[in-house]
XYZ file of C-alpha atoms in Angstrom:
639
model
C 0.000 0.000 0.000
C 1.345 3.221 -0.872
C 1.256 6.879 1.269
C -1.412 7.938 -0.642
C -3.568 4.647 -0.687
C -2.761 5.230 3.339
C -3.666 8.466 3.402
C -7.183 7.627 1.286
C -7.554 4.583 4.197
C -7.356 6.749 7.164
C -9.980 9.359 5.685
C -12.109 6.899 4.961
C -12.090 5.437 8.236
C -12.894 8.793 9.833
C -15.572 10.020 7.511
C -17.270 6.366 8.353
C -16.844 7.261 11.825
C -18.355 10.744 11.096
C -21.349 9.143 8.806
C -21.944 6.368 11.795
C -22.259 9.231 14.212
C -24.467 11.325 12.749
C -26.658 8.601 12.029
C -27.162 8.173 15.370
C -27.861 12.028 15.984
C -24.397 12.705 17.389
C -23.010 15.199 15.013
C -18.827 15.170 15.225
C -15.830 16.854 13.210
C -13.283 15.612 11.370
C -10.731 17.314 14.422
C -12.804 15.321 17.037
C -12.662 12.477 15.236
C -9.053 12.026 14.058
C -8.333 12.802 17.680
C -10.364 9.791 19.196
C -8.957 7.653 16.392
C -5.244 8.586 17.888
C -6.484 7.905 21.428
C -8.021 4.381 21.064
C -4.747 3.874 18.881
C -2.641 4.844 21.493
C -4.296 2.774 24.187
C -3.003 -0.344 25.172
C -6.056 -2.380 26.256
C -7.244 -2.325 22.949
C -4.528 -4.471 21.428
C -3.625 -2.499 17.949
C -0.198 -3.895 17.566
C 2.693 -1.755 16.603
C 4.086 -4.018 14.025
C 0.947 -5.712 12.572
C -0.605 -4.333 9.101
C -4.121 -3.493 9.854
C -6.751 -5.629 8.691
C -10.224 -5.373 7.290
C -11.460 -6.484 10.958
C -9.109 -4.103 12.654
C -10.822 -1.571 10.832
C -14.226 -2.337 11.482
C -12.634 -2.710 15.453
C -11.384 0.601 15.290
C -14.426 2.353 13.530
C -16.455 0.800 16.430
C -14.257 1.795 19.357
C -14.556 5.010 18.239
C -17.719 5.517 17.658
C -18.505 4.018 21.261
C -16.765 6.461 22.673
C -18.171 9.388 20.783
C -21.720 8.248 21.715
C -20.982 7.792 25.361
C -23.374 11.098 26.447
C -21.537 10.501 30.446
C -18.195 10.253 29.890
C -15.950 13.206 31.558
C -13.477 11.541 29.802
C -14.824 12.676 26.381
C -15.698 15.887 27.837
C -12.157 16.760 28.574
C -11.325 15.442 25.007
C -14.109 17.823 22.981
C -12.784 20.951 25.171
C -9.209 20.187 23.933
C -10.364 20.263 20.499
C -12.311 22.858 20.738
C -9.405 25.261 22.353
C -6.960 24.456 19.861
C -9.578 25.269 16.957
C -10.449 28.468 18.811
C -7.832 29.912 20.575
C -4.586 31.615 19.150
C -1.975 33.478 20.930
C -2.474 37.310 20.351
C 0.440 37.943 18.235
C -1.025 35.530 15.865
C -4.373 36.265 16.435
C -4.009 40.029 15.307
C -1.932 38.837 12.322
C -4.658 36.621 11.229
C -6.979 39.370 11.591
C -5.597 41.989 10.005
C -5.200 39.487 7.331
C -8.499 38.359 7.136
C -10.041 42.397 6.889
C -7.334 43.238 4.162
C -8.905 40.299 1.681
C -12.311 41.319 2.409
C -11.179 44.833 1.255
C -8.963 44.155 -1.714
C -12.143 44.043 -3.425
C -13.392 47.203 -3.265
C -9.109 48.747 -3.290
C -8.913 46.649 -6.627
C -11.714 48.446 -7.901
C -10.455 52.027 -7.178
C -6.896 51.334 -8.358
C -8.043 49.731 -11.462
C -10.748 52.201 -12.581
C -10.364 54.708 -15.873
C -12.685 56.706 -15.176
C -13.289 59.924 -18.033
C -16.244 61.930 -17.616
C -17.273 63.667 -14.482
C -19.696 61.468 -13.652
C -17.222 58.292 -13.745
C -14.563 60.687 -11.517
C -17.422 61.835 -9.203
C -18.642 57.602 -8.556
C -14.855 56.903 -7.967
C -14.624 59.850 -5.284
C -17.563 58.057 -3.803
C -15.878 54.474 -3.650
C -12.392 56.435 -2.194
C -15.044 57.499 0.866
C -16.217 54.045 1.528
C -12.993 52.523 1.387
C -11.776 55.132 4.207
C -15.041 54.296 6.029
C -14.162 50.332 5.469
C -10.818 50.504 6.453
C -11.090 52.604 9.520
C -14.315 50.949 10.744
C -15.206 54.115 11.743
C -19.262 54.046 11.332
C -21.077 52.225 8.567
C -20.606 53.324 4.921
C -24.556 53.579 4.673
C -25.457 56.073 7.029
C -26.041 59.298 5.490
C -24.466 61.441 8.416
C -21.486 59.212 8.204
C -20.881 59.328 4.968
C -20.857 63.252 4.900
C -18.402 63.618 7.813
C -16.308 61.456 6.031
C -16.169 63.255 2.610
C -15.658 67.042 4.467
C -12.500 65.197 5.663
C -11.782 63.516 3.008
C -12.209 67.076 0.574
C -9.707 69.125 3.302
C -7.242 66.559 2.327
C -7.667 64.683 -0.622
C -10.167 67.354 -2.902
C -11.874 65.743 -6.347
C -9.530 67.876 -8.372
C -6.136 65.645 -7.333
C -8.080 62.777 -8.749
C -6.227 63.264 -12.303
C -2.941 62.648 -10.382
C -3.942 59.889 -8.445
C -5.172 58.085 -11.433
C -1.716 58.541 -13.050
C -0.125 56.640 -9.910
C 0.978 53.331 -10.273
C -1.007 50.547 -8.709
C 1.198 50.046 -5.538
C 1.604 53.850 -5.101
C -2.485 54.228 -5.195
C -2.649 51.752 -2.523
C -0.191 53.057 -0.395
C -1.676 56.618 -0.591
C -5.801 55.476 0.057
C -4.050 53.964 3.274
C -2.386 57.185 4.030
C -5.423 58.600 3.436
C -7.816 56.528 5.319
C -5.343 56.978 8.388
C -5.202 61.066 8.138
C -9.459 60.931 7.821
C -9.587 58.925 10.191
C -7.443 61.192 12.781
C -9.219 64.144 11.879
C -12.794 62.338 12.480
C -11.366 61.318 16.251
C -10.113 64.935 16.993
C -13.462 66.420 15.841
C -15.204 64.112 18.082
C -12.776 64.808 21.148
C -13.594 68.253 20.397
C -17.326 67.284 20.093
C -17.833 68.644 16.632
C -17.920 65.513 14.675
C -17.428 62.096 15.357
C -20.413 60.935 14.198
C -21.029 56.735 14.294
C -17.911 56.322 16.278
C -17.860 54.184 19.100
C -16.709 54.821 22.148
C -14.551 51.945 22.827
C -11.941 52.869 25.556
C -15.245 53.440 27.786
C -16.530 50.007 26.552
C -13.314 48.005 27.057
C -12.745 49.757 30.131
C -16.091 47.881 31.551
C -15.485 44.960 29.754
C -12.173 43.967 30.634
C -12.785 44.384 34.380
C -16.122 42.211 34.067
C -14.369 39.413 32.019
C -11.554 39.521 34.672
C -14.689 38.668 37.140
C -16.041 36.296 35.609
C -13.049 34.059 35.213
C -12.004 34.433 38.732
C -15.301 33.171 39.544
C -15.097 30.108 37.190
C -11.473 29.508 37.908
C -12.269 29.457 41.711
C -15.193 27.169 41.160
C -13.302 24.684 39.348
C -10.611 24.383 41.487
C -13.138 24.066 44.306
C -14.830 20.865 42.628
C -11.420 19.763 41.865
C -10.354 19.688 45.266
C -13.667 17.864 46.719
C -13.195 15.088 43.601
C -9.070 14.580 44.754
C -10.383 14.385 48.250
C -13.087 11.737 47.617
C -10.359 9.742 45.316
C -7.627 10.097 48.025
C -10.567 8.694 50.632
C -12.089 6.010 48.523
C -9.337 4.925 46.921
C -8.117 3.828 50.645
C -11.211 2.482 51.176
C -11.527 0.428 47.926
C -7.939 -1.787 49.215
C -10.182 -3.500 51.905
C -11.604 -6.495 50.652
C -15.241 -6.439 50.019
C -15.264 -2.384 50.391
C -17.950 -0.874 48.644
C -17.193 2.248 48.083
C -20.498 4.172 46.654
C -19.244 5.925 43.856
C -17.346 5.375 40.518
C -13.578 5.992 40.944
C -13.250 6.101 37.696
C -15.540 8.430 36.519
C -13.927 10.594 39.620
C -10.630 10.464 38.134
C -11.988 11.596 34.847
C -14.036 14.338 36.274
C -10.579 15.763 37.954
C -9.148 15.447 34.598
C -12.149 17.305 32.848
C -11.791 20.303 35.620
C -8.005 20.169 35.522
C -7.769 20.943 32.002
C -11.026 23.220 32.445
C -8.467 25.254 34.894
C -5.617 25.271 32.531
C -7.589 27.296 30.006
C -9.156 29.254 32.299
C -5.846 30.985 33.193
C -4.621 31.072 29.803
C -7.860 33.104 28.868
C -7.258 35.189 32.341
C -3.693 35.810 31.402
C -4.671 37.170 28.022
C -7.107 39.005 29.621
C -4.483 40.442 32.288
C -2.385 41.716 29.425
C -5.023 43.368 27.796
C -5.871 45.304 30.508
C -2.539 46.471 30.633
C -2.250 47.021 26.944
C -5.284 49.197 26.713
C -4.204 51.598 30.017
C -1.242 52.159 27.626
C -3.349 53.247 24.845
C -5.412 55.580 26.994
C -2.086 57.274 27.741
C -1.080 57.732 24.423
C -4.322 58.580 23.405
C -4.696 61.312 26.035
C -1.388 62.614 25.359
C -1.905 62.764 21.306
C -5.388 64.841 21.900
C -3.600 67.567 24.595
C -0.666 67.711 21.968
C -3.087 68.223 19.137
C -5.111 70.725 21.041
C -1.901 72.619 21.516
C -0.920 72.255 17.764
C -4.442 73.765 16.156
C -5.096 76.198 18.969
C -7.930 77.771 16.949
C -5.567 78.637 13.847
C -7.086 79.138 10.642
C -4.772 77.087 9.187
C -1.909 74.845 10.202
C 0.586 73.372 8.275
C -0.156 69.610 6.806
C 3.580 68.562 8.231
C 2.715 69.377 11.628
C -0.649 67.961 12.494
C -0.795 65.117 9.291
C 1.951 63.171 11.170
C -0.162 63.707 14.352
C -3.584 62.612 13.191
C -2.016 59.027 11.441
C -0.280 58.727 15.115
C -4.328 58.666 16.294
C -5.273 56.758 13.873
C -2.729 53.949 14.599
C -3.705 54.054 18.849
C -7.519 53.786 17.441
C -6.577 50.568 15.794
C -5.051 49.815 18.959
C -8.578 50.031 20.418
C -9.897 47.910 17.937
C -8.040 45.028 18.032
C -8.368 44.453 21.930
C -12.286 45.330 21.546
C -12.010 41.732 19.018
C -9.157 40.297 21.062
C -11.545 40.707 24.128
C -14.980 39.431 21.750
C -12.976 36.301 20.803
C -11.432 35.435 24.556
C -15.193 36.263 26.349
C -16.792 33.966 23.343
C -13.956 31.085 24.151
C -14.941 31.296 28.316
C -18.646 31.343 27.388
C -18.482 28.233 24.941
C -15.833 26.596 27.757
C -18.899 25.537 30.349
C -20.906 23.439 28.040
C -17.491 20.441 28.580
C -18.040 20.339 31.848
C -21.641 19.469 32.588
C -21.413 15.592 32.765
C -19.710 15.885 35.653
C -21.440 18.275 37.430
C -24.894 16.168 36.743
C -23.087 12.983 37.352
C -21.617 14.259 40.651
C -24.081 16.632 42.350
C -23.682 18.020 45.570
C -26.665 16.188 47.632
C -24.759 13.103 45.871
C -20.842 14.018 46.701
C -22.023 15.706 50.240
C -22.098 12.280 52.460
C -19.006 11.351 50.724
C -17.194 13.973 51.420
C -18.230 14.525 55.207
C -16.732 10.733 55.445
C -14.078 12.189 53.859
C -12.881 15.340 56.096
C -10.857 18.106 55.230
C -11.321 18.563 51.859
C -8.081 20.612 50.970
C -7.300 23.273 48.220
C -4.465 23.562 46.644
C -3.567 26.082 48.349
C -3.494 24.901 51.564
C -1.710 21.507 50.544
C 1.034 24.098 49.500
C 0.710 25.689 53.142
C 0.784 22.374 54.727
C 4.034 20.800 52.713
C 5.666 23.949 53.243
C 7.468 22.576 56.509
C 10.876 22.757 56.934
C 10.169 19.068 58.039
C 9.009 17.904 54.560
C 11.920 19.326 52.812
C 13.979 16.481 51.246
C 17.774 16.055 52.641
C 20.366 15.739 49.672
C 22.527 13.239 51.763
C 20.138 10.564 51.811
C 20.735 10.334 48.554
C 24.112 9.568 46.837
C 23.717 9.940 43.071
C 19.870 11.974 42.456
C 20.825 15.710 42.037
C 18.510 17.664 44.118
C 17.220 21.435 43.662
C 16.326 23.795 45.964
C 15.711 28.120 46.032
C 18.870 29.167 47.755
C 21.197 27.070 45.161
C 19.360 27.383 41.865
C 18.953 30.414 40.002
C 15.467 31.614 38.278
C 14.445 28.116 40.675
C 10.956 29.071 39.776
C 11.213 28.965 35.896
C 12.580 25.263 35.828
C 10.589 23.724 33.351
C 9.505 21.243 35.309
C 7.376 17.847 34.269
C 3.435 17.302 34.048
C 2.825 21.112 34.255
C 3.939 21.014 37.642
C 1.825 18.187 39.249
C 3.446 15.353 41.244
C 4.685 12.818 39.733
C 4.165 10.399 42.512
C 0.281 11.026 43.221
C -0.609 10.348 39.454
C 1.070 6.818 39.512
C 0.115 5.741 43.221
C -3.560 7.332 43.264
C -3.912 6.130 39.590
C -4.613 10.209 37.734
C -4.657 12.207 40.831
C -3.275 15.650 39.612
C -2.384 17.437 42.695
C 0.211 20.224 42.827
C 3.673 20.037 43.656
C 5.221 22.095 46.085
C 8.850 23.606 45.274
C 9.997 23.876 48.904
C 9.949 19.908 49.001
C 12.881 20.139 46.467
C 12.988 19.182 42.436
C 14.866 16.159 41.553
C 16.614 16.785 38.135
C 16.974 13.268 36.466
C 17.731 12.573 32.894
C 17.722 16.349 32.348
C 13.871 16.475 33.538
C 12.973 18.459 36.589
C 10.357 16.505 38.994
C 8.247 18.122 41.284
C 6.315 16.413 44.465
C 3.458 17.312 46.605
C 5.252 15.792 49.887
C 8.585 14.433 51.459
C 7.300 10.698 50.812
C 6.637 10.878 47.393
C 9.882 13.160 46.569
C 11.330 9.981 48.086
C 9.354 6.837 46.814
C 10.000 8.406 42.878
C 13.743 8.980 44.149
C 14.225 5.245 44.889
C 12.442 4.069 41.364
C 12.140 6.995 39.021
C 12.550 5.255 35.726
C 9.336 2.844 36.914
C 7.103 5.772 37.944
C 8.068 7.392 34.840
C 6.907 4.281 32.594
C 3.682 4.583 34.613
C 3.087 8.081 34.275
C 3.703 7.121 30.428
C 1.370 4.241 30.761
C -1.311 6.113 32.138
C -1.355 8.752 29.870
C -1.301 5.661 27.343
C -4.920 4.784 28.918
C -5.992 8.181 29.290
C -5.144 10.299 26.206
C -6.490 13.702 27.540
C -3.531 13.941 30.106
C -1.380 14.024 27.406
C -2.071 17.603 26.470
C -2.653 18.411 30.121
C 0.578 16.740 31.552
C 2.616 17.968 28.497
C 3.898 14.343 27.294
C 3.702 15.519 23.757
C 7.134 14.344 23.206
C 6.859 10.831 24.667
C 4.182 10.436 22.129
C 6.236 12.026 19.154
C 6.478 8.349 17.623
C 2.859 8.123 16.968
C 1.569 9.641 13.420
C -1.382 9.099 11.474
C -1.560 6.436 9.332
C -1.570 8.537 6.420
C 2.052 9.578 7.326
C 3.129 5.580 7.870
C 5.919 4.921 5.676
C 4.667 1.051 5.686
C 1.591 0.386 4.300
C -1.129 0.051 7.030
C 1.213 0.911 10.151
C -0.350 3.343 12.778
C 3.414 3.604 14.531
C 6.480 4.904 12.986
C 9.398 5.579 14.781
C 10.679 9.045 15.474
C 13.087 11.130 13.378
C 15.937 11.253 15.753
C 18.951 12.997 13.115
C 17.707 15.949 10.724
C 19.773 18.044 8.477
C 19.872 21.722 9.980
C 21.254 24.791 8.747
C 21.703 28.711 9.850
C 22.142 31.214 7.967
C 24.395 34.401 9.714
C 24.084 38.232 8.301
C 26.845 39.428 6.489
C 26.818 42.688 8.276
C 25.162 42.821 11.787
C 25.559 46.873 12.337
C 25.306 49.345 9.736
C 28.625 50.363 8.261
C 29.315 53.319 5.902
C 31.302 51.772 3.091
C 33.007 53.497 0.591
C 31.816 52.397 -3.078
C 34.688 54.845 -4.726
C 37.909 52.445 -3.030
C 39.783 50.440 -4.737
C 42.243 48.518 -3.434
C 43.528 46.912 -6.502
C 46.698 49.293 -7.494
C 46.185 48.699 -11.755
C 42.810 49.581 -11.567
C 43.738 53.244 -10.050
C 46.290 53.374 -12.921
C 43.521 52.671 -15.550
C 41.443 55.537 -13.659
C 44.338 58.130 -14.093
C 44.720 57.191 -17.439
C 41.396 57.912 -18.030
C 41.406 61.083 -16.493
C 44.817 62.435 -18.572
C 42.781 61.407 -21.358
C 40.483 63.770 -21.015
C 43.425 66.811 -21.713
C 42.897 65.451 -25.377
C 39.015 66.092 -25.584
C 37.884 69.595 -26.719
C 34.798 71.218 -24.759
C 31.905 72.695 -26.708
C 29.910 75.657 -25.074
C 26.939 78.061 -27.087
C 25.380 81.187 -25.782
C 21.798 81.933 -26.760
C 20.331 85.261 -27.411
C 19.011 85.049 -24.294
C 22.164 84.017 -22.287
C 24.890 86.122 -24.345
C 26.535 89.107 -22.576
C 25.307 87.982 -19.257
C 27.853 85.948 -18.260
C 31.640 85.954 -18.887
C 32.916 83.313 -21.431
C 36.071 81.564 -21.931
C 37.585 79.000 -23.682
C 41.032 77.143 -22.856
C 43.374 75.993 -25.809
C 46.855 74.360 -25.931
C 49.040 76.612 -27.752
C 50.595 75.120 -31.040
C 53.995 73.386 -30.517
C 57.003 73.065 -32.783
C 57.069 69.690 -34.576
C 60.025 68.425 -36.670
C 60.217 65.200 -39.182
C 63.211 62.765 -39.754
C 63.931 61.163 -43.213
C 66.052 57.902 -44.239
C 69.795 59.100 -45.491
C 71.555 56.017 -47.405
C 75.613 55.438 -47.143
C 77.989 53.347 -47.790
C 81.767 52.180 -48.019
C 84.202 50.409 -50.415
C 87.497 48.621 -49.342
C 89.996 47.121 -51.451
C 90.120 43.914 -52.614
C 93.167 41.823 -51.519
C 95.381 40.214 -54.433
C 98.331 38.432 -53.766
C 100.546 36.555 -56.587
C 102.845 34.063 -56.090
C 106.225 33.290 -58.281
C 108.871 30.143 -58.406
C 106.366 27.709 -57.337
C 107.397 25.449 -60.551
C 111.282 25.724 -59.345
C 114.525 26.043 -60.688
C 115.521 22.622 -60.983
C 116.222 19.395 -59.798
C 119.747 20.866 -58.705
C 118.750 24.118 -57.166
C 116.211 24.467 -54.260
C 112.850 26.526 -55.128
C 112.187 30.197 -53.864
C 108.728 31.151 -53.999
C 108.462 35.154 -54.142
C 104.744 36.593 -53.037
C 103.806 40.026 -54.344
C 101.005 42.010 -53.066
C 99.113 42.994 -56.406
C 96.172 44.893 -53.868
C 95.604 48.320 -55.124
C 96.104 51.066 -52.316
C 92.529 52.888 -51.716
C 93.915 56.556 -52.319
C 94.512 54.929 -56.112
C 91.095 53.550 -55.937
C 89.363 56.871 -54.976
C 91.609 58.602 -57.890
C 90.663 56.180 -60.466
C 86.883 56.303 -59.526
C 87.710 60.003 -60.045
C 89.258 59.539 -63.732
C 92.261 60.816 -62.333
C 91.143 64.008 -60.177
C 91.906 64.149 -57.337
C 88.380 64.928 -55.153
């Protein structure tokens, strides 16, 4: 089976699960679903082997598993499941969140932009529609009252005509298409100042809200209202750990019955657990909020005092003083905006956040949990099981323990941003108490093992995971095997790194693969890091300067042309620069030559005088002197 025959097996398994579902009047997404595929995957009773291809009745196992467990209507364990989905469909972190946004309202507007850059308009009434779409895009873009309300509409074209009149339409039109875009934005922003100043000083403003007086009352009042839900469920989590720390004793003794489902106990702690956890992310983003719009009302105040002080009444002020001033407003009123949706979104997440935990509450009432938990006793917060482990006494002593490196406040620097394990919950509890999640406390110590930091709600469990930390972490590991949901709320994302869908499986019908432990990485470093100021006239190459002063002696050989017109001549003084004439000389070929004599020599008595007499050989110089050669050449003259 190939990836994509994978892939085309695991969608069809969940849109069977999906159709099966909403047959039954259960109606599920695709999210939900993939997620509950993963999750009876992942645990163990199950038996979906690791290394066996999966079968046509493996399928039909799995499709039914699943769709089980999305029918169970009282399961807190399903609960906690749908509210993880449903947070990471919903929620983004602000930064993104604003991106997204501002992405989002720029595509619904490059309509009506593309329009206005693209247009030809000709006659007046063409030009006079096209001023008309200019105002509605300002109105669009600022969000500053609706484009169909009359009064609106004319407040926006007086400022629009003070800045931008119908007569600079010609130039605009002659703008490129990047250029028009860039200057409707400047635009919008300037209108949109002057509309906010004219309201501040109440002669305009008309269809703007007020929002710093609406986020100032809604921010406090969604602060409220998550305090109140965050201290509810941690109340109801502290009565369930009670009851499971009670009946959980009581269940060891043989025959024990114990009145209530411990199970469905542990998953209700789970379900308000994880409830918590988003709580005070949504609180937190509130929080900074908060603090983000008191800024803005600074800034705001400050730009309208300095703005007062700028107009002062003039008749007229110039555009480089107070244009700068009103985009600076502008940009604080977007400001406003974006927390007034920021705040929308986070209010409509903590609204929609109840409806996951309401199996628990009507499996668990209080007339039902109230005997229980009288048997129980104390029923503890988490705060006061901080209180109560913060003895000296239940602090952990390093020398009991040879090789486990222990932590503590006075030794460790930033002690209280360790990133510790399971989102700070002890370790110990969750294996021993089977998924009690109850809080450590950093005065006990942190163990750091395997570069992980533990963290333990009392001196006997610091010391019980000491002894055996590699078996409680298994069972931790385990657990989280049996209960998928504590996976995102313990953080074991990477322990589970080796599970992928099966339409990722490199073998054909494998739900594991193992994970990618090597990758090729690379970084890229900045030529530059700081600024420099570097000179694009040097040359360090010596010949290349050479060629450059050639070039420049050159230029004695060029003559310079100048010309006076009628209207230029006589008002200035001309010259002209020549190179006198030099004296120049030629050199011609002169021929010459010489003649020497040439030798002859004669020798006499070489035939000899006899047999008797011995031979004498004369030689006589026959060469001709030269002084007779230069008479003769002469006929005899001398020259």
């Amino acid at each position: 089976m190939s990836r994509a025959q994978a892939e085309s097996v695991i969608k069809n398994i969940i849109r069977e699960i999906a159709q099966q579902c909403a047959s039954r009047g259960q109606a599920v997404s695709e999210t939900l679903v993939a997620f509950m595929v993963k999750a009876v995957v992942l645990d163990p009773t199950n038996d979906f082997s690791t290394d066996k291809t999966l079968t046509r009745d493996d399928v039909q196992k799995l499709i039914k598993l699943c769709v089980d467990k999305l029918m169970d209507t009282k399961s807190p364990s399903l609960d906690t499941i749908k509210m993880q989905v449903f947070f990471d469909m919903n929620y983004t972190a602000r930064r993104e969140f604003l991106e997204e946004h501002h992405r989002i309202m720029k595509s619904r507007l490059m309509p009506v932009m593309r329009e206005i850059t693209d247009s030809r308009a000709r006659t007046r009434d063409e030009l006079d529609s096209l001023y008309r779409k200019i105002v509605s895009a300002v109105l669009l873009q600022s969000g500053l009252g609706s484009p169909t309300d009359i009064n609106v509409v004319r407040e926006a074209t007086a400022a629009l005509q003070s800045v931008f009149p119908q007569s600079e339409l010609g130039a605009f039109m002659q703008m490129p298409r990047k250029d028009k875009e860039r200057h409707l934005q400047e635009l919008t922003a300037i209108v949109s100042g002057i509309r906010l100043f004219n309201k501040d000083c109440g002669k305009g403003g008309e269809g703007i809200d007020d929002l710093p007086s609406f986020l100032n009352e809604g921010i406090p009042a969604t602060t409220h209202s998550l305090d109140e839900e965050i201290g509810r469920v941690q109340e109801t989590a502290a009565q369930y750990a009670a009851l499971i720390e009670s009946l959980a004793v009581k269940a060891q003794k043989p025959g024990a019955d114990v009145g209530l489902s411990l199970e469905l106990l542990r998953e209700s702690l789970i379900n308000c657990r994880q409830a918590e956890v988003f709580l005070k992310v949504l609180l937190s983003d509130v929080i900074r909020s908060a603090d983000q719009v008191e800024q803005l009302m600074q800034q705001l105040q400050a730009r309208l005092e300095q703005l007062q002080n700028t107009v002062q009444s003039k008749t007229a002020v110039p555009t480089a003083q107070v244009y700068p001033q009103f985009v600076h407003l502008s940009e604080i009123w977007s400001g406003f905006q974006d927390e007034m949706v920021l705040l929308s979104v986070l209010t409509n997440i903590l609204n929609n956040l109840d409806a996951f935990s309401r199996v628990h509450r009507d499996l668990f009432k209080p007339d039902i949990v109230a005997p229980f938990l009288e048997e129980a006793g104390e029923v503890r917060s988490d705060q006061q099981r901080l209180e109560a482990s913060s003895d000296p006494a239940e602090r952990v002593n390093p020398a009991d323990f040879r090789d486990r490196e222990w932590l503590f406040p006075e030794t460790t620097k930033n002690y209280s941003r360790l990133p510790v394990m399971y989102r700070g919950y002890c370790a110990w509890a969750l294996v021993v108490f089977d998924r009690l999640l109850i809080p450590g406390n950093p005065s006990v110590g942190i163990l750091h093992y395997r570069n992980n930091y533990f963290i333990f709600s009392s001196r006997k469990a610091a010391y019980e995971f000491a002894n055996q930390p590699d078996e409680f972490i298994t069972s931790v590991a385990n657990t989280a095997r049996r209960s998928p949901e504590l996976i995102q709320i313990l953080e074991l994302h990477s322990q589970f790194a080796a599970l992928t869908p099966h339409s990722q499986s490199r073998d054909a019908g494998k739900m594991i693969e193992k994970p990618v432990t090597k990758c090729d990485a690379q970084t890229e470093t900045d030529t530059h890091f700081m600024d420099t100021n570097i000179v694009k006239s040097y040359e360090w190459n010596e010949w290349e300067l050479r060629r450059k002063a050639i070039k420049l002696a050159n230029l004695r050989t060029k003559v310079t042309h100048s010309q006076q017109t009628n209207l230029s001549n006589l008002r200035r003084d001309n010259v002209a620069q020549v190179y006198p004439p030099k004296d120049q000389e030629t050199q011609t070929k002169r021929d010459g030559h010489t003649s020497v004599p040439k030798p002859s020599v004669f020798y006499a008595g070489l035939r000899g005088m006899g047999m008797s007499e011995p031979t004498d050989v004369d030689k006589l110089d026959l060469t001709v002197p030269v002084e007779q050669q230069v008479l003769g050449s002469n006929n005899g003259r001398p020259s």
